[in-house]
N, CA, C and O atoms as a DFTB+ gen file, in Angstrom:
332 C
 N C O
     1  1      73.752     107.521     120.598
     2  2      75.221     107.593     120.433
     3  2      75.904     106.370     121.126
     4  3      75.470     105.731     122.085
     5  1      76.964     106.198     120.494
     6  2      77.910     104.895     120.948
     7  2      78.225     105.102     122.385
     8  3      78.397     106.204     122.906
     9  1      78.283     103.991     122.962
    10  2      78.601     103.873     124.420
    11  2      80.213     104.002     124.235
    12  3      80.797     103.994     123.152
    13  1      80.811     104.123     125.530
    14  2      82.348     104.175     125.733
    15  2      82.828     102.861     125.081
    16  3      83.650     102.788     124.168
    17  1      82.142     101.749     125.733
    18  2      82.605     100.636     125.179
    19  2      82.629     100.277     123.665
    20  3      83.522      99.631     123.116
    21  1      81.616     100.743     123.121
    22  2      81.671     100.628     121.542
    23  2      82.590     101.470     121.016
    24  3      83.305     101.040     120.111
    25  1      82.746     102.807     121.473
    26  2      83.684     103.500     120.786
    27  2      85.200     102.916     121.168
    28  3      86.048     103.038     120.284
    29  1      85.545     102.373     122.257
    30  2      86.726     101.637     122.562
    31  2      87.033     100.716     121.546
    32  3      88.137     100.640     121.007
    33  1      85.869      99.881     121.234
    34  2      86.097      98.690     120.139
    35  2      86.544      99.541     118.883
    36  3      87.576      99.198     118.307
    37  1      85.867     100.568     118.449
    38  2      86.194     101.087     117.091
    39  2      87.618     101.527     117.100
    40  3      88.343     101.331     116.124
    41  1      88.065     102.169     118.279
    42  2      89.622     102.665     118.374
    43  2      90.286     101.586     118.512
    44  3      91.448     101.685     118.119
    45  1      89.950     100.458     118.975
    46  2      91.056      99.399     119.163
    47  2      91.194      98.680     117.782
    48  3      92.230      98.048     117.577
    49  1      90.183      98.732     116.778
    50  2      90.425      98.189     115.705
    51  2      91.124      99.175     114.711
    52  3      91.735      98.673     113.768
    53  1      91.088     100.451     114.833
    54  2      91.798     101.718     114.127
    55  2      93.292     101.334     114.592
    56  3      94.193     101.209     113.762
    57  1      93.507     101.146     116.058
    58  2      94.904     100.812     116.447
    59  2      95.491      99.732     116.004
    60  3      96.697      99.756     115.761
    61  1      94.755      98.624     115.828
    62  2      95.349      97.368     115.186
    63  2      95.682      97.645     113.887
    64  3      96.794      97.330     113.465
    65  1      94.735      98.284     113.074
    66  2      95.154      98.617     111.703
    67  2      96.259      99.329     111.419
    68  3      97.010      99.029     110.491
    69  1      96.444     100.349     112.217
    70  2      97.747     101.287     112.365
    71  2      99.131     100.161     112.605
    72  3     100.079     100.052     111.827
    73  1      98.961      99.488     113.727
    74  2      99.970      98.564     113.967
    75  2     100.422      97.532     112.897
    76  3     101.561      97.095     112.731
    77  1      99.298      97.236     112.209
    78  2      99.414      96.151     110.982
    79  2     100.184      97.110     109.899
    80  3     101.126      96.656     109.250
    81  1      99.710      98.528     109.730
    82  2     100.449      99.163     108.773
    83  2     101.939      99.349     108.803
    84  3     102.615      99.624     107.812
    85  1     102.395      99.176     110.027
    86  2     103.695      99.425     110.207
    87  2     104.493      98.024     110.422
    88  3     105.592      97.970     110.974
    89  1     103.852      96.995     109.954
    90  2     104.486      95.722     109.979
    91  2     104.764      95.033     111.100
    92  3     105.535      94.074     111.050
    93  1     104.190      95.418     112.236
    94  2     104.550      94.716     113.581
    95  2     103.669      93.591     113.791
    96  3     103.870      92.859     114.760
    97  1     102.724      93.371     113.001
    98  2     101.787      92.060     113.141
    99  2     100.789      91.998     112.078
   100  3     100.642      93.035     111.431
   101  1     100.059      90.967     111.761
   102  2      99.318      90.895     110.898
   103  2      97.865      90.340     111.518
   104  3      96.996      89.877     110.779
   105  1      97.735      90.431     112.760
   106  2      96.447      89.968     113.266
   107  2      95.531      91.224     113.267
   108  3      95.821      92.413     113.397
   109  1      94.196      90.526     113.059
   110  2      93.152      91.424     113.042
   111  2      92.155      91.336     114.095
   112  3      91.234      92.152     114.136
   113  1      92.276      90.371     114.980
   114  2      91.419      90.116     115.900
   115  2      91.547      91.155     117.108
   116  3      92.657      91.403     117.579
   117  1      90.277      91.811     117.646
   118  2      90.539      92.612     118.837
   119  2      90.070      91.718     120.056
   120  3      88.953      91.202     120.018
   121  1      90.852      91.542     121.058
   122  2      90.533      90.759     122.095
   123  2      89.934      91.536     123.057
   124  3      90.245      92.719     123.197
   125  1      89.015      90.932     123.806
   126  2      88.226      91.588     124.863
   127  2      88.479      91.056     126.117
   128  3      88.556      89.827     126.148
   129  1      88.630      91.661     127.170
   130  2      89.024      91.254     128.375
   131  2      87.914      91.747     129.418
   132  3      87.209      92.726     129.175
   133  1      87.801      90.939     130.694
   134  2      86.873      91.246     131.465
   135  2      87.551      92.304     132.543
   136  3      87.351      92.100     133.740
   137  1      88.186      93.197     132.212
   138  2      88.992      94.118     133.177
   139  2      87.923      95.220     133.657
   140  3      87.192      95.793     132.850
   141  1      87.899      95.447     134.932
   142  2      86.848      96.470     135.458
   143  2      87.006      97.789     134.586
   144  3      86.028      98.311     134.050
   145  1      88.333      98.314     134.472
   146  2      88.374      99.514     133.720
   147  2      87.747      99.485     132.437
   148  3      87.048     100.442     132.106
   149  1      87.927      98.389     131.575
   150  2      87.340      98.266     130.333
   151  2      85.748      98.156     130.210
   152  3      85.052      98.724     129.368
   153  1      85.396      97.443     131.063
   154  2      83.832      97.404     131.323
   155  2      83.082      98.560     131.878
   156  3      81.930      98.776     131.500
   157  1      83.674      99.322     132.762
   158  2      82.926     100.264     133.518
   159  2      83.418     101.808     133.040
   160  3      82.864     102.747     133.611
   161  1      84.231     102.046     132.225
   162  2      84.774     103.351     131.864
   163  2      83.416     104.120     131.202
   164  3      82.499     103.510     130.650
   165  1      83.471     105.330     131.343
   166  2      82.525     106.312     130.735
   167  2      83.148     106.871     129.465
   168  3      82.392     107.269     128.579
   169  1      84.466     106.933     129.307
   170  2      85.060     107.347     128.116
   171  2      85.814     105.970     127.391
   172  3      85.926     104.880     127.953
   173  1      86.207     106.234     126.270
   174  2      86.862     105.043     125.552
   175  2      88.195     104.794     126.328
   176  3      88.870     105.700     126.817
   177  1      88.471     103.572     126.379
   178  2      89.844     102.945     126.995
   179  2      90.354     101.722     126.109
   180  3      89.656     100.813     125.660
   181  1      91.747     101.904     125.954
   182  2      92.379     100.809     125.351
   183  2      93.279     100.246     126.298
   184  3      93.796     100.969     127.149
   185  1      93.547      98.874     126.227
   186  2      94.622      98.123     126.983
   187  2      95.503      97.727     125.616
   188  3      95.003      97.169     124.640
   189  1      96.814      98.093     125.720
   190  2      97.665      97.653     124.556
   191  2      98.701      96.621     124.980
   192  3      99.612      96.832     125.780
   193  1      98.454      95.506     124.361
   194  2      99.506      94.359     124.500
   195  2     100.226      94.088     123.491
   196  3      99.616      93.535     122.576
   197  1     101.556      94.324     123.295
   198  2     102.471      94.155     122.237
   199  2     103.185      92.817     122.228
   200  3     103.759      92.508     121.184
   201  1     103.222      92.001     123.234
   202  2     103.923      90.742     123.321
   203  2     104.199      90.360     124.684
   204  3     103.878      91.099     125.615
   205  1     104.750      89.297     124.853
   206  2     105.052      88.676     126.027
   207  2     106.740      88.476     126.213
   208  3     107.384      87.834     125.383
   209  1     107.276      89.012     127.228
   210  2     108.693      88.775     127.426
   211  2     109.162      87.367     127.384
   212  3     110.189      86.987     126.823
   213  1     108.336      86.648     128.012
   214  2     108.418      85.187     127.977
   215  2     108.489      84.205     126.813
   216  3     108.838      83.025     126.787
   217  1     108.047      85.052     125.830
   218  2     108.018      84.536     124.349
   219  2     109.142      84.966     123.556
   220  3     109.256      86.146     123.223
   221  1     110.040      84.016     123.209
   222  2     111.424      84.308     122.685
   223  2     111.252      85.246     121.416
   224  3     111.994      86.223     121.306
   225  1     110.384      84.997     120.550
   226  2     109.991      85.836     119.419
   227  2     109.553      87.290     119.659
   228  3     109.943      88.269     119.022
   229  1     108.660      87.274     120.704
   230  2     108.100      88.588     121.216
   231  2     109.340      89.331     121.807
   232  3     109.617      90.453     121.383
   233  1     110.042      88.775     122.710
   234  2     111.063      89.279     123.420
   235  2     112.149      89.787     122.428
   236  3     112.726      90.845     122.681
   237  1     112.457      89.062     121.290
   238  2     113.253      89.783     120.363
   239  2     112.777      90.942     119.707
   240  3     113.557      91.814     119.325
   241  1     111.663      91.010     119.563
   242  2     111.029      92.194     118.860
   243  2     110.865      93.399     119.804
   244  3     111.112      94.568     119.508
   245  1     110.404      92.930     121.005
   246  2     110.395      94.103     122.073
   247  2     111.566      94.713     122.634
   248  3     111.561      95.734     123.321
   249  1     112.641      93.989     122.283
   250  2     113.984      94.383     122.830
   251  2     115.073      94.916     121.873
   252  3     116.208      95.287     122.173
   253  1     114.415      94.871     120.510
   254  2     115.283      95.454     119.411
   255  2     114.732      96.997     119.119
   256  3     113.559      97.347     118.992
   257  1     115.921      97.806     119.050
   258  2     115.616      99.141     119.063
   259  2     114.843      99.716     117.985
   260  3     114.004     100.606     118.123
   261  1     115.259      99.010     116.626
   262  2     114.534      99.393     115.393
   263  2     113.082      98.910     115.738
   264  3     112.165      99.667     115.421
   265  1     112.812      97.838     116.296
   266  2     111.370      97.424     116.408
   267  2     110.593      98.543     117.423
   268  3     109.473      98.985     117.170
   269  1     111.314      98.884     118.503
   270  2     110.783      99.699     119.454
   271  2     110.449     101.038     118.734
   272  3     109.389     101.558     119.084
   273  1     111.103     101.608     117.889
   274  2     110.948     102.727     117.113
   275  2     109.679     102.588     116.348
   276  3     108.854     103.499     116.279
   277  1     109.534     101.364     115.742
   278  2     108.330     101.113     114.766
   279  2     107.017     101.111     115.642
   280  3     105.955     101.546     115.197
   281  1     107.154     100.593     116.920
   282  2     106.023     100.681     117.958
   283  2     105.719     101.931     118.166
   284  3     104.562     102.349     118.104
   285  1     106.807     102.701     118.454
   286  2     106.394     104.177     119.086
   287  2     105.927     105.144     117.679
   288  3     105.103     106.054     117.768
   289  1     106.475     104.836     116.656
   290  2     105.940     105.371     115.437
   291  2     104.482     104.991     115.275
   292  3     103.709     105.904     114.986
   293  1     104.077     103.953     115.399
   294  2     102.743     103.327     115.036
   295  2     101.720     104.005     116.257
   296  3     100.656     104.568     116.000
   297  1     102.176     103.857     117.367
   298  2     101.415     104.465     118.564
   299  2     101.211     106.175     118.373
   300  3     100.197     106.745     118.777
   301  1     102.194     106.792     117.780
   302  2     102.198     108.156     117.546
   303  2     101.257     108.269     116.380
   304  3     100.238     108.934     116.564
   305  1     101.424     107.791     115.366
   306  2     100.664     108.020     114.216
   307  2      98.996     107.741     114.641
   308  3      98.095     108.492     114.268
   309  1      98.798     106.639     115.407
   310  2      97.365     106.535     115.741
   311  2      97.019     107.637     116.627
   312  3      95.896     108.100     116.428
   313  1      97.739     108.199     117.603
   314  2      97.126     109.336     118.652
   315  2      97.051     110.399     117.544
   316  3      95.944     110.930     117.457
   317  1      97.850     110.764     116.803
   318  2      97.597     111.954     115.865
   319  2      96.378     111.863     114.844
   320  3      95.738     112.846     114.470
   321  1      96.144     110.556     114.445
   322  2      95.025     110.434     113.568
   323  2      93.566     110.683     114.513
   324  3      92.497     111.014     113.999
   325  1      93.730     110.494     115.703
   326  2      92.455     110.604     116.697
   327  2      92.084     112.151     116.804
   328  3      90.962     112.549     117.118
   329  1      93.122     112.938     116.516
   330  2      92.610     114.224     116.522
   331  2      91.708     114.808     115.424
   332  3      91.297     115.965     115.513
């Protein structure tokens, strides 16, 4: 049986694909972090980073209501697909 970490990686890949389908990014790389929660969880865990407010391009996307709705739709779609 897959570990929580392995299941988290699979979920992260699915989430990235969903975000890409909504045109929010074209990235395919799943980043790994050395956060305690991610390394020691007994259930799948995701940490979602959508951009940086210090980056003007990211800030423009994150503060745009149309883009915010697209982000919400992508996350909702991902969560529904998990069921």
